[in-house]
Protein backbone atom coordinates (compact mmCIF):
# COMPACT_ATOMS: atom_id res chain seq x y z
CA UNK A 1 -64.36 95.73 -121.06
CA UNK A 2 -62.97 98.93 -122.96
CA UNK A 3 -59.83 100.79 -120.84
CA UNK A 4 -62.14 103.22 -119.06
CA UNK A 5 -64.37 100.71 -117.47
CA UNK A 6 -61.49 98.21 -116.25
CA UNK A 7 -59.73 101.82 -114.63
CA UNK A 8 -63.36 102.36 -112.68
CA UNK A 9 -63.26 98.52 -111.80
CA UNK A 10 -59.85 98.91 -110.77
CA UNK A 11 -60.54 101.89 -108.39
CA UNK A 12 -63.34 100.35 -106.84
CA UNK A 13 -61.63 97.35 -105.79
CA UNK A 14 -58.35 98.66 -104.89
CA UNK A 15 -59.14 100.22 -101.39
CA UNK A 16 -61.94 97.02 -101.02
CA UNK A 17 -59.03 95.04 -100.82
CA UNK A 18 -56.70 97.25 -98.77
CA UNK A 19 -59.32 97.63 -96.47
CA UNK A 20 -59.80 93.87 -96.69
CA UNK A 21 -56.24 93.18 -95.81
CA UNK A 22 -56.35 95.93 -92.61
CA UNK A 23 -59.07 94.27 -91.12
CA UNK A 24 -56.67 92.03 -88.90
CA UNK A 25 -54.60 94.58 -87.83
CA UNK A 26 -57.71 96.59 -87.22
CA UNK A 27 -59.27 93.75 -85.29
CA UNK A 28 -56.13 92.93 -83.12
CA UNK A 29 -55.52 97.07 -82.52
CA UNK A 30 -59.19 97.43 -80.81
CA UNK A 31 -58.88 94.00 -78.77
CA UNK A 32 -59.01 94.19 -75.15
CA UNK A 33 -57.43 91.40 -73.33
CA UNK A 34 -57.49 90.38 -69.60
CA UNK A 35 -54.94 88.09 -69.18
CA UNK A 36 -55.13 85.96 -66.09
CA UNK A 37 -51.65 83.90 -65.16
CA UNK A 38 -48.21 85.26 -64.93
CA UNK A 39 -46.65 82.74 -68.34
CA UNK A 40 -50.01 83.16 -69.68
CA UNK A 41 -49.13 86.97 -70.27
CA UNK A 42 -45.92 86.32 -70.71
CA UNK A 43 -46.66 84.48 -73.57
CA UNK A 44 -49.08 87.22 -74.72
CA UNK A 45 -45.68 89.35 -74.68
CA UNK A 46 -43.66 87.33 -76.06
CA UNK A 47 -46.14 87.07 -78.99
CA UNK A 48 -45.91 90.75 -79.71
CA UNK A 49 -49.29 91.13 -78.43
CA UNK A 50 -48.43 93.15 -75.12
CA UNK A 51 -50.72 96.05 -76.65
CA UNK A 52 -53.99 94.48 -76.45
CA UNK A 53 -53.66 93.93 -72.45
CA UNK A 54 -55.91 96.04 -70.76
CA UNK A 55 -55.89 94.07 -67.62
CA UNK A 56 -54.16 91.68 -65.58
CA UNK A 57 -53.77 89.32 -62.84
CA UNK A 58 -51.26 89.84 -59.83
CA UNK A 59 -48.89 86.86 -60.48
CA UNK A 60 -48.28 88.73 -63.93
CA UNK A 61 -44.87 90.53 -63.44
CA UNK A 62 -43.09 89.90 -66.44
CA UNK A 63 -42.36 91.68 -68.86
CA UNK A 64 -41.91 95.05 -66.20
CA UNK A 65 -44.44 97.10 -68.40
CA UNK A 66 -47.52 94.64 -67.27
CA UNK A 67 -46.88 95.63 -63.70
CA UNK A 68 -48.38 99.51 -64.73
CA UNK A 69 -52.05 97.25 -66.26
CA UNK A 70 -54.81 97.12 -64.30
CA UNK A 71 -54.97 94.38 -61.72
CA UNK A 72 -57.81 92.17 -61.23
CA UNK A 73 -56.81 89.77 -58.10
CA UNK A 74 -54.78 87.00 -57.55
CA UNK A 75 -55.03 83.66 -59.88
CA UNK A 76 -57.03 81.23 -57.53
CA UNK A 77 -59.58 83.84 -56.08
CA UNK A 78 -60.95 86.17 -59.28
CA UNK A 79 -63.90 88.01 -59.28
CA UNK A 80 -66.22 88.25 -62.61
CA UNK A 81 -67.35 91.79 -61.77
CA UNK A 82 -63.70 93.17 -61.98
CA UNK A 83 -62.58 91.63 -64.44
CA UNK A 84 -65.56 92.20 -66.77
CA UNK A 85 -65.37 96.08 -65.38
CA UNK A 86 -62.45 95.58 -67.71
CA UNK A 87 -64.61 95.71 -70.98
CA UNK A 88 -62.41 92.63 -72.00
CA UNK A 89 -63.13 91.56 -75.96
CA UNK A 90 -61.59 88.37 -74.53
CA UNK A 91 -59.73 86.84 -71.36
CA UNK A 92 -57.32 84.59 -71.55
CA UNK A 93 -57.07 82.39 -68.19
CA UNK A 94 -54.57 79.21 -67.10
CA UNK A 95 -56.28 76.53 -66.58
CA UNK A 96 -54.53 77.10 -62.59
CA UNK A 97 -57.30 79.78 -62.52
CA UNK A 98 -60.19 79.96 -60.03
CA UNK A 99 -62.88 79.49 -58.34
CA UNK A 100 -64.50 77.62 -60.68
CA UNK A 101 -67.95 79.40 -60.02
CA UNK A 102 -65.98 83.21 -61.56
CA UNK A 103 -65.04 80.90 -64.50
CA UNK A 104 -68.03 79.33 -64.92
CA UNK A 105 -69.81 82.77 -64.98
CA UNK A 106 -66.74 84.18 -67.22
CA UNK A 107 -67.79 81.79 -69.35
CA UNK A 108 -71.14 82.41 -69.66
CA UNK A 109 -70.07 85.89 -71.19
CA UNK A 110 -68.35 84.33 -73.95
CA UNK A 111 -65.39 85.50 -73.79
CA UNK A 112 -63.31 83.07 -71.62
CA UNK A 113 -60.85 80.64 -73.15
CA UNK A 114 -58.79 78.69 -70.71
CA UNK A 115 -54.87 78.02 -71.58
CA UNK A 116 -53.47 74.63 -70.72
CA UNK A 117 -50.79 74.86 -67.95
CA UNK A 118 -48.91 72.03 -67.04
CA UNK A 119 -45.27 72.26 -65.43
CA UNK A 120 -43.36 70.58 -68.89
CA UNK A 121 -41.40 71.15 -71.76
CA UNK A 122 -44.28 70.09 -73.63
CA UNK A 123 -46.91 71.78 -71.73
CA UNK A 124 -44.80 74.91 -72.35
CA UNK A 125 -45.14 74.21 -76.12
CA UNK A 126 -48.89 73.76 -75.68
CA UNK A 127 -49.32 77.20 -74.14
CA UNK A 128 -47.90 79.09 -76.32
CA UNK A 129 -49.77 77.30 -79.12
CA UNK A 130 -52.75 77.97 -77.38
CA UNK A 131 -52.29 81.50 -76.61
CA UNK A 132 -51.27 81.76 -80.49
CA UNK A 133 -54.24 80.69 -81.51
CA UNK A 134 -56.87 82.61 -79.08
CA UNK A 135 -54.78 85.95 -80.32
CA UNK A 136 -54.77 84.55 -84.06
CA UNK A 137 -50.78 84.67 -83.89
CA UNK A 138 -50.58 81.03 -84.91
CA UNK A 139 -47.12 81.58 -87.01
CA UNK A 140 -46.06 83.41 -84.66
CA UNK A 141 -46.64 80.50 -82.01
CA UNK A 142 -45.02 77.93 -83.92
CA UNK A 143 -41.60 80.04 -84.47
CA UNK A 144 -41.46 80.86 -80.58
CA UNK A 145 -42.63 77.35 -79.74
CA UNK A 146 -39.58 76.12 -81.77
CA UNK A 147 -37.06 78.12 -80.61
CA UNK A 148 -37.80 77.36 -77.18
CA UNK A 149 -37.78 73.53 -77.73
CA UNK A 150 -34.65 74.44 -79.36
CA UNK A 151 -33.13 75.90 -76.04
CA UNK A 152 -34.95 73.16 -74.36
CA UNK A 153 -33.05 70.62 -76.36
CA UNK A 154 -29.90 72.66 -75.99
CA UNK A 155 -29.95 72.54 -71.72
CA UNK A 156 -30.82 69.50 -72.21
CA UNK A 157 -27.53 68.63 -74.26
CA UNK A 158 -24.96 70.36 -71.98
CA UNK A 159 -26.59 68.80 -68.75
CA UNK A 160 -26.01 65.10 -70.44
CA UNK A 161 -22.33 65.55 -68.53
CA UNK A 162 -24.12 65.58 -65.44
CA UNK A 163 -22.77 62.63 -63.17
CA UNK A 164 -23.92 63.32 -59.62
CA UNK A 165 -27.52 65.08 -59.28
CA UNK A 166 -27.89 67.13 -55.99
CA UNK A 167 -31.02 66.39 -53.30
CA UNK A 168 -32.65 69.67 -53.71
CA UNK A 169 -36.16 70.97 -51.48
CA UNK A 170 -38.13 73.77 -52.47
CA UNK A 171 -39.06 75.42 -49.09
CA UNK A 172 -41.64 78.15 -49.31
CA UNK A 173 -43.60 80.30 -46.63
CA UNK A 174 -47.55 81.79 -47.67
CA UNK A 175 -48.48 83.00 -44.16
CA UNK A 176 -48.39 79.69 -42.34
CA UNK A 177 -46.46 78.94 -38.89
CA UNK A 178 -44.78 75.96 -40.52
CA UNK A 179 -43.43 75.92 -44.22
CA UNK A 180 -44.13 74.02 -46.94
CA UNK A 181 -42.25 71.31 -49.18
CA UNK A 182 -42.46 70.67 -53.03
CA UNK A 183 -43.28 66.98 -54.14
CA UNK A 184 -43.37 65.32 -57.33
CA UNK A 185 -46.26 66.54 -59.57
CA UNK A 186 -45.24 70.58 -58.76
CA UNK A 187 -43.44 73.34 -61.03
CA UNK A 188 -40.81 73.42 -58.27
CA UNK A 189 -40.13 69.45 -59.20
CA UNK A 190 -40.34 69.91 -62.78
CA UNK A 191 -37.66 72.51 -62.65
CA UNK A 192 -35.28 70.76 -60.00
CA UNK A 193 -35.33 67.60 -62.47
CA UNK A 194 -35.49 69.75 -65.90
CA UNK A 195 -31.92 71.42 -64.26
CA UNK A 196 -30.55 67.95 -63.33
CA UNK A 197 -31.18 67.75 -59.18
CA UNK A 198 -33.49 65.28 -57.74
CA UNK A 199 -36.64 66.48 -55.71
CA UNK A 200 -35.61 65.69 -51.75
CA UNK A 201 -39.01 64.96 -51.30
CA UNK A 202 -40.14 63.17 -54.08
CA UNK A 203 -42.02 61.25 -52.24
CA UNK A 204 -45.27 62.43 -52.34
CA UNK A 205 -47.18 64.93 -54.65
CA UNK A 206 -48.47 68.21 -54.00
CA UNK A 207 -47.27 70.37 -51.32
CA UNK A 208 -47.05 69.26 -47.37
CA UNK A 209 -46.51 71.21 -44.23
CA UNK A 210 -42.56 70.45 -43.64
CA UNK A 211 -41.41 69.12 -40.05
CA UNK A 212 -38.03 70.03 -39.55
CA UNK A 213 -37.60 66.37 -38.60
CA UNK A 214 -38.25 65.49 -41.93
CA UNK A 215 -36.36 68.18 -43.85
CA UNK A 216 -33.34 67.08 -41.98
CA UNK A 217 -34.13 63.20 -43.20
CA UNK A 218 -34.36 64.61 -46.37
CA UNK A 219 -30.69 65.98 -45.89
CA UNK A 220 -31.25 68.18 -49.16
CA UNK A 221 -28.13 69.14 -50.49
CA UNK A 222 -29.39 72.69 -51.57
CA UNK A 223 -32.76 74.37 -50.84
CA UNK A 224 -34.80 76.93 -53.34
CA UNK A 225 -36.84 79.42 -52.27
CA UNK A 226 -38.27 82.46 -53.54
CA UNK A 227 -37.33 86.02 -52.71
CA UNK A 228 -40.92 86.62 -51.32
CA UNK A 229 -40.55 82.97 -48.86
CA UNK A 230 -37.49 84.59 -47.61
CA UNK A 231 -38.75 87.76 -47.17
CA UNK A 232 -42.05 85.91 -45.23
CA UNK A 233 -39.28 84.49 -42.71
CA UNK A 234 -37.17 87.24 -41.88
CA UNK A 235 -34.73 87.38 -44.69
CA UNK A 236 -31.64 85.01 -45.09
CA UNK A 237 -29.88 85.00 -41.61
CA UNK A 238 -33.78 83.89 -40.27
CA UNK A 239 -33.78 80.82 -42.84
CA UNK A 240 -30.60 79.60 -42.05
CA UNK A 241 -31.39 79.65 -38.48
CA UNK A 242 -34.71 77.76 -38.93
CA UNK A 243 -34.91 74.17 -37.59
CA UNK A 244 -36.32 72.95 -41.00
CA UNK A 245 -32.75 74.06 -42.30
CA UNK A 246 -30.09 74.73 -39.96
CA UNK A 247 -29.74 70.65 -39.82
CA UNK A 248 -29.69 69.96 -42.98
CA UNK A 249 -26.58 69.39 -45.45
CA UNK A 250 -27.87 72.74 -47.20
CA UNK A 251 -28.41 74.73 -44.30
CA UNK A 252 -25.07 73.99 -43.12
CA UNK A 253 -23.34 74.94 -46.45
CA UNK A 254 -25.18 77.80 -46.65
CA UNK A 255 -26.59 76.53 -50.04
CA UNK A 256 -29.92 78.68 -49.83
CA UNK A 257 -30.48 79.55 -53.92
CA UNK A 258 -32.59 82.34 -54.34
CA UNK A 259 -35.06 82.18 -57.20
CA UNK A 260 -37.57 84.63 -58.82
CA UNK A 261 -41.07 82.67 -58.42
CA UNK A 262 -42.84 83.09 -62.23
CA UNK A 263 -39.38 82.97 -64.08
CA UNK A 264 -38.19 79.40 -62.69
CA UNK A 265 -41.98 78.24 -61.28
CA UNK A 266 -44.01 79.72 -64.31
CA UNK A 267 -43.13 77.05 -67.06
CA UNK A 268 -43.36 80.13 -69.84
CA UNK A 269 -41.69 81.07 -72.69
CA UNK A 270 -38.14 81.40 -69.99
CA UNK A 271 -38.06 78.02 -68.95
CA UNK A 272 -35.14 76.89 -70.54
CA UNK A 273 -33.13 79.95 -69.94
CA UNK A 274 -34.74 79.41 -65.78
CA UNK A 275 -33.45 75.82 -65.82
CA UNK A 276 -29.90 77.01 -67.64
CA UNK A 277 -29.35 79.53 -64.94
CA UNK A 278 -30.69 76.76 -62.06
CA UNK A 279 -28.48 73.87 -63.54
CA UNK A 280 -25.22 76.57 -63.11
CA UNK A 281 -25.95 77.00 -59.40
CA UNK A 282 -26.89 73.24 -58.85
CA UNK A 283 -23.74 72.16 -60.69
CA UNK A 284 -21.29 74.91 -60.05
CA UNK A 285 -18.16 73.30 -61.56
CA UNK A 286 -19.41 72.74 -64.71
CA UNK A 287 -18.41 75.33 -67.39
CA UNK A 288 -21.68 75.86 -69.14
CA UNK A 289 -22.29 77.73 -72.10
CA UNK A 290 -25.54 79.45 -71.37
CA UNK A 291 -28.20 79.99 -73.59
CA UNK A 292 -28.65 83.25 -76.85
CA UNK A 293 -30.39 86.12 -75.41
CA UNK A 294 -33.92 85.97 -76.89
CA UNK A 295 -36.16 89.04 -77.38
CA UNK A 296 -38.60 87.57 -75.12
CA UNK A 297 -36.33 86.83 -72.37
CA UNK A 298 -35.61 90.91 -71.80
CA UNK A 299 -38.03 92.75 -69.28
């Protein structure tokens, strides 16, 4: 090949290749994402992929930008015809998501794919793999996934001082005359033991209408609620005064911990920094030393 042939050759290819190597970026700029679960599009965020949301769910309130996206319902009662209204190129849903006709017929459009949710350090790990790998993100995925193990293993570290673990209940309100309790087998468990307390009602799994009989046999030594629970019951002079509380070693100490429901129930990319900040107002004496500011953890 004399000079003047290898300088066409060399023309022709040069943008074929620099058009080759846009085509990601290209692809990920015109996706349109519905992203269904609060640490679902957290992750999504955290993943540097906030710009392909078009739409999302009403647990999603982190980071503050997501609140301004279209909404398409609450978690366990979606509706395909909204959320396809979306013109989604794909929808990313937690497996918590339902009914399971919408997903079914979400499905059948082909552009569903379910994220694993389960209320663990290792279920965090797997959702943000997974959600790395439906946005093709995976390095991405595996550098946040290992930092947050690494503040995982970090709380986990400074709470190995822990001598005495608190009775804690997590007492929440969603409309009904009674409350309800936490048991094993819930986020609100999986955070209480994660920050070194032990679920007061541990005894069964799931979530059960709470008699204020048995919250005071409990005798939880601090309760958690969310700001929204409160709220539901009158705000914090009403809790204290309820039966379910007013009897019980917390109620009586006044040990009512407020807690923001998707950072310390959502089991996202936060979780270590949710059970940090729980495990300093569980254990109040001890002097510990937090956890770095990550880029994900700012709204």
């Amino acid at each position: 090949m004399n000079r003047r042939d290898f300088l066409l050759t060399l023309a022709g290819t040069v943008p074929a290749l620099m058009l080759a190597s846009r085509r990601p970026a290209l692809a990920a700029k015109s996706e349109r994402i519905v992203s269904i679960g609060g640490a679902v599009t957290e992750t999504v965020a955290a993943l540097g992929a906030a710009d392909r949301l078009v739409a999302v769910d009403t647990t999603s309130r982190f980071p503050v930008p997501v609140q301004g996206l279209p909404q398409v319902g609450y978690l366990r009662t979606l509706a395909a015809e909204g959320i396809l209204s979306m013109g989604p190129t794909k929808i990313l849903a937690s497996a918590l998501a339902g009914p399971k006709v919408v997903l079914d017929q979400l499905a059948a459009s082909g552009l569903l794919q379910m994220i694993p949710d389960k209320p663990t350090a290792d279920g965090v790990e797997a959702k943000i793999r997974a959600v790395g790998e439906a946005l093709d993100l995976d390095a991405e995925a595996e550098e946040l996934a290992r930092q947050v193990l690494a503040d995982m293993a970090e709380v986990n570290r400074q709470l190995d001082q822990v001598q005495d673990r608190p009775k804690v209940a997590f007492l929440h309100n969603v409309g009904r005359a009674a409350p309800l309790t936490g048991g094993r087998e819930t986020p609100a468990s999986a955070i209480i033991e994660l920050a070194r307390g032990q679920n007061a009602f541990a005894d069964f799994a799931g979530y059960k209408t709470a008699a204020p009989e048995a919250m005071i046999a409990a005798a939880p030594d601090a309760i958690i609620m969310t700001g929204g629970a409160i709220e539901r019951f009158g705000g914090m002079e009403a809790v204290l005064a309820l039966p379910h509380v007013a009897g019980t070693p917390a109620g009586k100490a006044g040990r009512i911990i407020k807690i923001d429901r998707l950072y310390m129930l959502g089991f996202g990319p936060r979780t270590a920094h949710a059970a940090a900040d729980l495990a300093q107002a569980l254990h109040p004496k001890l002097d510990l030393a937090g956890l770095p500011e990550r880029a994900w953890t700012q709204s």
